[in-house]
């Protein structure tokens, strides 16, 4: 990868407000841009709005306003959304900008002058929502094969672009530069599309006027896709061959959704060939974000407004979810439940707890001041240090391959290791020793782990990194770079400032009643003896799976008045908090239980014990001497994980 990175998003249609699917692409582009800047690369990040065409003109007409007034209002909402999502672009191209008019007209004129655009007439099909021409044999039951909506018959005089002439050259180019079209599955689709025969493309319209006029024929406006694709050059000052063009063209990466790959990997490269400009280095076609497994669309009423989510959850849980939940390139699913589960498990439990418990212990043992790492590292320390030291380049490699979710998994592995390290090194035991050198090292290592985590997540979750940085008592976060993701740069003596939890747990509204309606007891068959303990009886795997066993973290534990064998526990089972009453008071002190991760039966019918509701049962085993021990797992396994 070169040390410069020009990345673009598609420019969005301001026919309507943006939904979470649009925010997906732009969040990814922003994180990539931020990461490469952090890694010391020169970055240029461009987004914008695709404001012309029949679809917008009709939408404005329906609202009774001019197209310009219509788009001005919606484009302002795009910019507001990007601001709220902490998207920091370098340029925003509006296709109604004068500079863009100049660029599009220059492109059209040049290609016309060299004989690759000619006048003829078009008679065929058009999908207005997709702004796409279709030849009859590609339609599906008379509908657009992409959006499945009805197409319209169009008959008009048009200019045509000689795409067919360039098809063999494009195929050859793709063969020599397979990295142009990513991921590979999309490359195969595109190659097949070209091989099935490329028609010349209609590149002007005459039946409406909301567009850029063809420079030498005012009756025509330029076809909206020909207009829109040019934005990637507009941002660089084209047609001037100035410093920006010199420095940034060809683009390193066009990020686009899978349904607009054809425009970016066939029409756009051919336009560039005709302009005698180099082709972009990569076009990556990502999948769709579905809503409860269905495509988001206004007509289905299932579009999710990112601004509403940000107000409710904050921006970083949304950014994290978008990049972590979906394997980039594939379709992914958005649901409120999944967002809450991710936030609680990864952000509140794993990251939030590591920060919170580390700074609490540091307050307790060293008045919040980072001690010297006095003792030499043992094998457990060294494993943590080695992993942390390898993290920067591991994440960098993932991002060069556009594997954002893998990058986040790698960072969360360090967080998981940090939590496990607390259990393994048990600072509370080291604190009992007279010699505090080992305790000092362990606490230093934990804070240092958090410093490295904060740096590594900065490009993905900028607000969280800043909050962590301030709790860690550190300054100059903006000046830090990938080279600071190196073990040992945390200065001993730093005064930390433990604050509120950075991700308070989100309580889940219960969807089912606490106690399911009682079923009428079935009449007992006289002849069948009731088996109290079905020992020796074999069950099928299906029977086992009826029992939903999950990891639960004990958040609170306390006595129940008048019941000396019972304890009342508040546990976190990932998706929600529950109360469990357990007969363990004679084996465990309530205080020793907090923070422990145990196994509970989640789908046990709720019951009342001594007037207290119990919504689950915990697993324990008893020794021959009668000592009861809870079945536990380490902190590496998040609350809510299924046990099977
Ligand atoms: N204006 C054109 C792009 C021109 S680029 C030169 C356009 N605009 S769009 O607003 O309809 O869509 C823009 C992008 O948003 C596309 O890449 C599309 O795939 C993406 N998405 C729209 N809905 C989406 C999801 N539900 N999930 C993921 N991406 C989605 O096409």
XYZ file of C-alpha atoms and ligand atoms in Angstrom:
675
model
C 0.000 0.000 0.000
C 1.282 3.428 -0.884
C 1.722 5.933 1.903
C -1.189 7.950 0.619
C -4.826 6.955 0.698
C -7.652 8.531 -1.292
C -10.943 6.999 -0.180
C -14.464 7.836 -1.314
C -18.018 6.911 -0.370
C -20.865 6.866 -2.862
C -22.522 10.247 -3.100
C -26.017 9.808 -1.671
C -29.275 10.805 -3.331
C -30.947 13.596 -1.393
C -34.321 12.226 -2.409
C -34.855 11.380 1.233
C -33.101 11.428 4.585
C -30.326 8.924 5.148
C -30.868 5.740 7.107
C -28.541 3.484 9.059
C -27.559 1.571 5.870
C -26.101 4.736 4.361
C -24.379 5.554 7.624
C -22.759 2.129 7.431
C -20.609 2.869 4.334
C -19.614 6.287 5.542
C -18.665 5.083 9.028
C -16.439 2.446 7.481
C -14.823 5.030 5.186
C -14.299 7.366 8.130
C -12.672 4.690 10.266
C -10.392 3.615 7.433
C -9.433 7.244 6.812
C -8.805 7.832 10.519
C -6.784 4.635 10.837
C -4.505 5.399 7.892
C -3.953 8.933 9.214
C -3.132 7.424 12.588
C -0.653 5.109 10.818
C 1.087 8.187 9.408
C -0.314 8.007 5.881
C -1.497 10.995 3.906
C -5.272 10.666 3.579
C -7.946 12.311 1.472
C -11.526 11.348 2.231
C -14.366 12.517 0.014
C -18.112 12.128 0.267
C -21.014 14.105 -1.154
C -24.511 14.220 -2.603
C -25.911 13.120 -5.959
C -28.489 15.796 -6.557
C -29.652 15.619 -10.166
C -31.952 13.319 -12.111
C -35.535 12.414 -12.604
C -36.035 10.890 -9.155
C -35.100 14.118 -7.357
C -37.025 16.297 -9.782
C -40.164 14.237 -9.175
C -39.702 14.266 -5.402
C -39.366 18.060 -5.415
C -42.417 18.409 -7.626
C -44.439 16.206 -5.290
C -43.476 18.489 -2.419
C -44.233 21.607 -4.422
C -40.759 23.107 -4.115
C -37.961 23.739 -6.601
C -35.420 20.911 -6.963
C -32.693 23.201 -5.660
C -34.645 24.135 -2.516
C -35.516 20.476 -2.040
C -31.941 19.218 -2.189
C -30.530 22.103 -0.161
C -32.605 21.096 2.819
C -31.800 17.396 2.629
C -28.106 17.897 1.960
C -27.931 20.041 5.113
C -29.329 17.034 7.009
C -26.589 14.788 5.502
C -23.910 17.124 6.783
C -25.551 17.262 10.182
C -25.642 13.467 10.360
C -21.954 13.154 9.478
C -21.108 15.726 12.103
C -23.070 13.788 14.741
C -21.457 10.518 13.685
C -17.996 12.061 14.005
C -17.329 11.562 10.308
C -14.432 13.829 9.322
C -14.263 14.127 5.545
C -11.863 16.367 3.641
C -14.294 17.376 0.915
C -18.020 17.155 0.304
C -18.948 17.284 -3.365
C -22.433 18.449 -4.232
C -23.257 17.708 -7.842
C -24.998 21.090 -7.976
C -21.632 22.801 -7.255
C -20.308 24.949 -10.121
C -16.980 23.149 -9.959
C -18.804 19.878 -10.588
C -20.675 21.330 -13.594
C -17.342 22.306 -15.088
C -15.848 18.856 -14.476
C -18.830 16.968 -15.956
C -19.020 19.190 -19.021
C -15.279 18.821 -19.591
C -15.551 15.018 -19.366
C -18.516 14.913 -21.751
C -16.867 17.279 -24.247
C -13.561 15.399 -24.292
C -15.186 12.021 -24.863
C -17.481 13.510 -27.539
C -14.580 15.244 -29.287
C -12.693 12.004 -29.626
C -15.714 10.307 -31.160
C -16.740 8.060 -28.263
C -20.076 9.814 -27.761
C -22.572 9.918 -30.613
C -26.187 11.012 -31.068
C -28.952 8.494 -31.676
C -32.274 7.706 -30.078
C -33.165 5.483 -27.139
C -36.142 3.282 -26.918
C -36.157 1.037 -23.920
C -36.727 0.652 -20.204
C -35.764 2.877 -17.323
C -35.891 2.371 -13.555
C -36.267 5.819 -12.004
C -35.550 4.824 -8.360
C -32.214 3.316 -9.492
C -31.753 5.795 -12.361
C -30.824 2.854 -14.576
C -31.448 1.941 -18.224
C -32.342 -1.685 -18.806
C -32.440 -3.765 -21.947
C -35.512 -5.938 -22.137
C -33.787 -9.279 -21.629
C -32.329 -8.257 -18.255
C -35.711 -7.381 -16.717
C -37.345 -9.758 -14.252
C -41.075 -10.093 -14.965
C -41.075 -6.585 -16.327
C -39.462 -5.226 -13.170
C -36.045 -3.763 -12.351
C -33.737 -6.702 -11.526
C -32.044 -4.610 -8.809
C -34.852 -2.979 -6.837
C -37.729 -5.125 -8.195
C -39.865 -2.055 -8.856
C -41.716 -1.371 -12.124
C -39.710 0.124 -14.984
C -40.902 2.788 -17.445
C -40.746 2.778 -21.208
C -38.596 5.657 -22.457
C -38.355 6.904 -26.022
C -36.152 9.889 -26.661
C -33.265 11.335 -28.594
C -30.060 10.601 -26.705
C -26.326 10.726 -26.796
C -24.626 7.325 -26.455
C -21.253 6.410 -25.026
C -19.345 3.728 -26.934
C -18.939 1.393 -23.978
C -18.952 -1.707 -26.153
C -15.722 -0.617 -27.824
C -13.887 -0.689 -24.494
C -15.205 -4.027 -23.222
C -12.226 -6.180 -24.322
C -9.761 -3.669 -22.849
C -11.631 -3.644 -19.556
C -11.714 -7.438 -19.350
C -7.987 -7.569 -19.984
C -7.397 -4.899 -17.328
C -9.443 -6.793 -14.728
C -7.504 -9.934 -15.476
C -4.208 -8.142 -14.948
C -5.457 -6.168 -11.912
C -7.808 -8.480 -10.021
C -7.560 -6.176 -6.995
C -9.656 -3.597 -8.893
C -12.871 -5.409 -7.986
C -13.238 -6.694 -4.443
C -14.309 -8.970 -2.896
C -13.659 -11.751 -5.367
C -17.280 -12.916 -5.651
C -18.274 -9.516 -6.985
C -15.409 -9.630 -9.481
C -16.803 -12.810 -10.979
C -20.273 -11.268 -11.219
C -18.895 -8.215 -13.003
C -16.739 -10.214 -15.399
C -19.772 -12.325 -16.329
C -21.822 -9.214 -16.851
C -19.260 -7.769 -19.266
C -18.875 -11.083 -21.067
C -22.616 -11.341 -21.577
C -22.345 -8.313 -23.872
C -21.959 -4.609 -23.146
C -24.326 -2.228 -24.892
C -23.415 1.381 -25.592
C -24.741 3.507 -22.748
C -27.318 6.228 -23.077
C -25.683 9.287 -21.452
C -28.201 12.078 -21.893
C -31.898 12.735 -21.273
C -34.343 15.190 -22.797
C -37.653 14.522 -21.024
C -36.784 16.533 -17.897
C -34.250 19.256 -17.188
C -32.890 18.786 -13.652
C -29.312 18.048 -14.605
C -26.141 19.412 -16.126
C -26.682 20.513 -19.734
C -24.708 18.718 -22.437
C -22.145 21.445 -23.247
C -22.869 21.604 -26.971
C -26.579 20.699 -26.943
C -28.741 22.481 -24.366
C -31.768 20.335 -25.066
C -30.063 17.439 -23.255
C -29.017 16.989 -19.651
C -26.206 14.580 -18.806
C -27.365 11.156 -17.533
C -27.249 11.259 -13.748
C -24.800 8.349 -13.295
C -22.350 9.829 -15.829
C -22.686 13.079 -13.862
C -22.366 11.444 -10.417
C -19.343 9.234 -11.089
C -17.383 12.296 -12.155
C -17.547 13.595 -8.562
C -14.455 11.575 -7.697
C -12.510 13.834 -10.092
C -14.358 17.036 -9.150
C -12.947 16.719 -5.642
C -9.464 16.912 -7.162
C -10.125 20.038 -9.232
C -10.555 18.277 -12.597
C -10.284 19.362 -15.433
C -7.339 21.339 -14.063
C -4.409 19.002 -13.783
C -3.275 20.719 -10.611
C -1.661 19.600 -7.407
C -4.696 17.682 -6.153
C -5.017 15.593 -9.330
C -1.301 15.061 -9.331
C -1.226 13.962 -5.725
C -4.399 11.907 -5.328
C -5.467 10.377 -8.620
C -5.997 7.431 -9.015
C -8.175 6.848 -5.971
C -7.044 4.071 -3.663
C -10.506 2.926 -2.752
C -14.072 3.548 -3.846
C -16.371 2.060 -1.212
C -19.774 1.182 -2.639
C -22.769 -1.023 -1.946
C -23.041 -4.214 -3.961
C -25.939 -2.983 -6.109
C -23.907 -0.109 -7.542
C -20.799 -2.138 -8.344
C -21.710 -2.258 -12.016
C -21.537 1.530 -12.319
C -18.213 1.675 -10.522
C -16.461 -1.277 -12.090
C -17.761 -1.077 -15.649
C -19.057 2.394 -16.559
C -16.579 4.342 -14.426
C -13.429 2.487 -15.545
C -14.500 2.847 -19.163
C -15.086 6.579 -18.690
C -11.588 6.826 -17.233
C -10.100 4.836 -20.107
C -11.790 7.203 -22.524
C -10.365 10.136 -20.561
C -6.959 8.516 -20.647
C -6.746 8.522 -16.861
C -5.528 5.656 -14.661
C -8.192 3.457 -13.053
C -8.834 3.414 -9.290
C -6.777 0.885 -7.377
C -9.778 -0.802 -5.785
C -13.545 -0.727 -5.747
C -14.922 -2.629 -2.778
C -18.558 -3.726 -2.930
C -19.945 -4.264 0.539
C -23.161 -6.049 1.452
C -26.367 -4.585 2.746
C -27.398 -3.911 6.248
C -30.757 -5.609 6.584
C -33.378 -4.859 9.183
C -34.486 -7.988 10.986
C -33.219 -9.838 7.874
C -35.279 -7.761 5.456
C -34.101 -5.022 3.071
C -34.638 -1.569 4.554
C -37.014 0.566 2.585
C -39.347 3.398 3.254
C -42.271 1.566 1.697
C -41.775 -1.319 4.157
C -41.591 1.196 6.976
C -38.469 -0.446 8.401
C -35.850 2.236 7.874
C -33.803 3.040 10.933
C -32.928 6.687 11.530
C -29.349 6.916 12.801
C -30.009 10.240 14.546
C -32.667 8.646 16.736
C -30.256 5.843 17.638
C -27.465 8.281 18.430
C -29.751 10.216 20.753
C -30.680 7.057 22.588
C -27.398 5.122 22.675
C -24.638 7.627 21.865
C -22.546 7.581 18.734
C -19.842 5.036 19.528
C -22.153 2.072 20.208
C -23.597 2.670 16.732
C -20.193 2.974 15.074
C -18.989 -0.115 16.924
C -22.037 -2.156 16.018
C -21.831 -1.276 12.314
C -18.224 -2.313 12.014
C -18.148 -5.232 14.437
C -21.400 -6.980 13.705
C -21.061 -7.292 9.953
C -18.302 -9.071 8.146
C -17.393 -6.388 5.619
C -18.471 -7.508 2.164
C -21.377 -9.646 3.331
C -24.930 -8.722 4.208
C -25.522 -8.110 7.894
C -28.476 -7.668 10.128
C -29.472 -4.708 12.207
C -31.880 -5.008 15.090
C -32.330 -3.040 18.234
C -31.885 -6.187 20.273
C -28.583 -7.031 18.569
C -27.353 -3.465 19.082
C -28.166 -3.602 22.799
C -26.602 -7.034 23.200
C -23.380 -5.948 21.469
C -23.194 -2.781 23.496
C -23.753 -4.548 26.801
C -21.428 -7.452 26.091
C -18.468 -5.808 24.356
C -18.593 -2.195 25.437
C -20.159 -2.204 28.910
C -18.931 -5.581 30.139
C -15.597 -6.157 28.465
C -14.183 -2.703 27.860
C -16.092 -0.730 30.490
C -15.358 -3.233 33.233
C -11.667 -3.499 32.456
C -11.328 0.269 32.733
C -13.490 0.492 35.803
C -12.027 -2.318 37.828
C -8.444 -1.365 36.933
C -8.881 2.246 37.975
C -10.782 1.211 41.132
C -7.930 -1.071 42.172
C -5.384 1.597 41.316
C -7.288 4.045 43.546
C -7.412 1.466 46.302
C -3.782 0.361 46.194
C -1.882 3.413 44.864
C -4.250 6.379 45.262
C -4.770 6.356 41.524
C -1.100 6.913 40.648
C 0.476 4.578 38.089
C 3.318 2.729 39.881
C 6.684 1.687 38.433
C 6.644 -1.778 36.874
C 9.080 -2.896 39.562
C 9.187 -6.695 39.188
C 10.458 -8.418 36.082
C 7.646 -9.913 33.977
C 6.623 -13.517 34.535
C 5.221 -15.702 31.727
C 1.664 -14.394 32.176
C 2.849 -10.779 32.050
C 5.004 -11.480 29.016
C 2.135 -13.044 27.075
C 0.060 -9.907 27.658
C 2.939 -7.625 26.680
C 3.689 -9.607 23.512
C 0.073 -9.571 22.385
C -0.239 -5.828 23.035
C 2.970 -5.169 21.102
C 1.724 -7.118 18.101
C -1.669 -5.404 18.025
C -0.793 -2.309 15.980
C 0.556 -4.171 12.993
C -2.165 -6.845 13.220
C -4.891 -4.180 13.004
C -3.016 -2.384 10.243
C -2.916 -5.572 8.174
C -6.650 -6.128 8.688
C -7.456 -2.622 7.551
C -5.283 -2.847 4.467
C -7.498 -5.801 3.566
C -10.704 -3.947 4.568
C -11.414 -6.457 7.352
C -12.813 -4.065 9.884
C -14.632 -6.575 12.018
C -11.508 -8.706 12.303
C -9.541 -5.652 13.384
C -12.050 -5.035 16.182
C -11.975 -8.686 17.205
C -8.193 -8.402 17.569
C -8.515 -5.323 19.757
C -11.184 -6.996 21.872
C -8.911 -9.985 22.303
C -6.518 -7.681 24.112
C -9.381 -6.442 26.281
C -10.340 -10.070 26.995
C -6.748 -10.872 27.867
C -6.682 -7.850 30.179
C -9.755 -9.092 32.042
C -8.326 -12.574 32.274
C -5.037 -11.131 33.512
C -6.858 -9.526 36.442
C -8.167 -12.932 37.485
C -4.882 -14.725 36.934
C -2.712 -12.203 38.739
C -5.358 -11.451 41.403
C -4.058 -8.032 42.550
C -6.152 -8.349 45.751
C -3.896 -11.217 46.814
C -0.685 -9.400 45.843
C -1.885 -6.432 47.907
C -1.667 -8.592 51.037
C 2.107 -9.074 50.569
C 4.618 -6.770 52.272
C 6.638 -6.485 49.095
C 4.499 -4.443 46.725
C 6.751 -4.773 43.677
C 4.648 -7.434 41.996
C 1.442 -5.547 42.671
C 3.077 -2.459 41.132
C 3.970 -4.356 37.974
C 0.554 -5.916 37.625
C -1.215 -2.580 38.032
C 1.190 -0.903 35.614
C 0.509 -3.650 33.082
C -3.221 -3.211 33.374
C -3.152 0.552 32.880
C -0.684 0.128 30.019
C -3.043 -2.366 28.384
C -5.815 0.206 28.626
C -3.594 2.903 27.101
C -2.886 0.649 24.128
C -6.570 -0.252 23.777
C -7.544 3.441 23.827
C -5.093 4.198 21.023
C -6.096 1.216 18.918
C -9.812 2.039 19.113
C -9.355 5.754 18.455
C -9.984 5.572 14.678
C -13.100 3.461 15.219
C -14.530 4.995 18.398
C -13.014 8.450 18.718
C -15.225 9.607 21.604
C -14.563 6.506 23.678
C -10.824 6.786 23.141
C -10.934 10.396 24.351
C -12.952 9.457 27.460
C -10.587 6.620 28.293
C -7.565 8.819 27.704
C -8.833 11.389 30.118
C -9.647 8.792 32.813
C -6.151 7.410 32.341
C -4.864 10.907 33.106
C -3.079 11.209 29.761
C -2.870 14.196 27.392
C -2.204 14.963 23.702
C -4.271 12.119 22.291
C -4.501 13.928 18.934
C -0.753 13.781 18.536
C -0.500 10.051 19.104
C 0.112 7.669 16.240
C 0.469 3.994 15.495
C 4.049 4.063 16.765
C 2.632 4.814 20.236
C 0.912 1.425 20.215
C 4.093 0.091 21.776
C 4.400 -1.378 25.241
C 6.034 0.654 27.978
C 5.298 4.228 26.905
C 2.961 4.858 29.849
C 4.814 7.119 32.274
C 4.887 5.829 35.851
C 3.631 8.551 38.173
C 0.613 9.391 35.990
C -2.333 10.416 38.143
C -5.417 8.637 36.785
C -8.933 10.021 37.199
C -11.530 7.311 37.501
C -14.855 8.596 36.217
C -18.341 7.302 35.568
C -18.639 4.042 33.625
C -18.037 4.904 29.961
C -20.793 2.532 28.823
C -23.579 2.143 31.344
C -25.450 -1.084 30.777
C -28.623 -0.754 28.773
C -31.582 -2.350 30.445
C -33.642 -4.456 28.078
C -37.358 -4.053 28.116
C -38.831 -7.480 28.790
C -40.738 -8.828 25.863
C -42.279 -11.767 27.705
C -44.179 -11.658 30.994
C -42.103 -12.562 34.056
C -44.148 -15.618 34.840
C -45.559 -17.380 31.794
C -49.256 -18.169 32.158
C -49.744 -21.309 34.220
C -50.733 -24.371 32.254
C -53.431 -26.553 33.707
C -51.730 -29.543 35.314
C -52.080 -32.613 33.197
C -53.880 -35.513 34.772
C -51.268 -37.954 36.060
C -51.390 -41.380 34.543
C -51.805 -43.747 37.421
C -49.626 -46.430 35.936
C -46.543 -44.291 35.161
C -44.301 -43.873 38.203
C -42.977 -40.327 38.599
C -39.203 -40.341 38.106
C -37.684 -37.897 40.572
C -34.097 -38.194 39.325
C -33.893 -39.645 35.861
C -30.398 -41.028 36.438
C -29.203 -43.402 33.796
C -31.872 -42.244 31.363
C -30.370 -41.196 28.032
C -31.641 -37.983 26.495
C -31.261 -36.688 22.960
C -29.322 -33.539 22.139
C -32.644 -31.804 21.494
C -33.664 -32.457 25.088
C -30.393 -30.994 26.294
C -30.834 -27.894 24.163
C -34.220 -27.250 25.696
C -32.262 -26.145 28.709
C -30.790 -22.710 27.991
C -27.560 -22.436 29.944
C -25.800 -19.077 29.863
C -22.904 -17.302 31.543
C -24.063 -14.763 34.136
C -22.083 -12.187 36.029
C -23.048 -11.613 39.648
C -23.552 -7.894 40.123
C -24.967 -7.854 43.649
C -25.466 -10.428 46.374
C -27.212 -10.086 49.689
C -29.065 -11.984 52.417
C -32.785 -12.614 52.656
C -34.253 -11.776 56.016
C -35.241 -14.882 57.938
C -33.722 -17.300 55.423
C -30.220 -18.170 56.562
C -29.567 -20.623 53.755
C -30.587 -18.295 50.915
C -28.835 -15.473 49.102
C -30.494 -13.057 46.734
C -28.353 -12.419 43.643
C -28.671 -9.811 40.909
C -27.056 -11.246 37.816
C -26.312 -9.958 34.358
C -27.100 -12.517 31.671
C -25.966 -10.397 28.723
C -29.349 -9.361 27.417
C -30.841 -8.370 30.754
C -30.512 -8.302 34.531
C -32.237 -10.955 36.646
C -32.777 -11.846 40.248
C -31.970 -15.343 41.385
C -32.535 -16.768 44.848
C -30.025 -19.522 45.627
C -29.414 -21.807 48.585
C -25.718 -21.018 48.893
C -25.563 -18.731 51.934
C -23.761 -21.321 54.022
C -21.034 -21.765 51.441
C -20.333 -18.263 50.149
C -20.063 -14.795 51.681
C -22.146 -12.389 49.630
C -19.191 -10.019 49.037
C -17.035 -12.770 47.551
C -19.583 -13.457 44.872
C -19.678 -10.063 43.162
C -17.889 -10.107 39.810
C -17.919 -13.891 39.551
C -19.132 -15.418 36.265
C -21.339 -18.405 36.844
C -23.625 -20.614 34.780
C -27.380 -20.261 35.077
C -30.396 -21.966 33.589
C -32.036 -19.074 31.802
C -35.333 -20.582 30.772
C -36.424 -22.012 34.086
C -39.941 -21.043 35.028
C -39.786 -18.120 37.513
C -40.693 -18.990 41.093
C -41.078 -17.188 44.415
C -38.910 -18.261 47.352
C -39.559 -16.634 50.714
C -41.530 -13.951 48.906
C -38.634 -13.153 46.526
C -38.865 -13.701 42.815
C -36.261 -16.087 41.415
C -35.806 -16.000 37.639
C -33.349 -18.768 36.952
C -31.173 -21.312 38.650
C -27.435 -21.453 39.062
C -25.250 -24.521 38.625
C -23.122 -25.875 41.458
C -21.540 -29.129 42.526
C -21.120 -30.538 46.038
C -17.975 -32.256 47.313
C -18.196 -35.555 49.287
C -17.685 -33.430 52.449
C -20.753 -31.417 51.518
C -18.918 -28.271 50.342
C -20.804 -26.600 47.548
C -18.923 -24.952 44.706
C -20.425 -22.799 41.989
C -19.641 -23.712 38.410
C -17.733 -20.663 37.120
C -15.956 -19.388 34.017
C -13.222 -16.764 33.693
C -13.795 -13.124 32.702
C -12.801 -13.952 29.148
C -16.293 -15.330 28.558
C -18.813 -12.487 28.396
C -22.072 -12.591 30.307
C -24.812 -13.938 28.066
C -22.572 -16.503 26.315
C -24.458 -19.731 25.731
C -23.096 -22.814 27.441
C -23.400 -25.951 25.366
N -26.348 8.208 -5.839
C -25.989 6.855 -6.012
C -24.500 6.671 -5.847
C -23.661 7.467 -6.782
S -21.972 7.225 -6.485
C -21.220 7.950 -7.749
C -26.726 5.991 -5.004
N -27.189 6.613 -3.940
S -28.016 5.935 -2.755
O -28.280 7.000 -1.833
O -29.140 5.250 -3.284
O -27.120 4.830 -2.123
C -25.812 5.121 -1.738
C -25.152 3.959 -1.085
O -25.845 3.566 0.079
C -25.041 2.720 -1.967
O -23.705 2.264 -1.930
C -25.927 1.718 -1.292
O -25.466 0.409 -1.417
C -25.831 2.177 0.146
N -26.931 1.671 0.909
C -28.248 1.990 0.824
N -28.951 1.189 1.662
C -28.108 0.351 2.307
C -28.227 -0.630 3.278
N -29.378 -0.964 3.806
N -27.088 -1.242 3.694
C -25.848 -0.898 3.217
N -25.706 0.021 2.302
C -26.816 0.642 1.807
O -26.811 4.804 -5.199
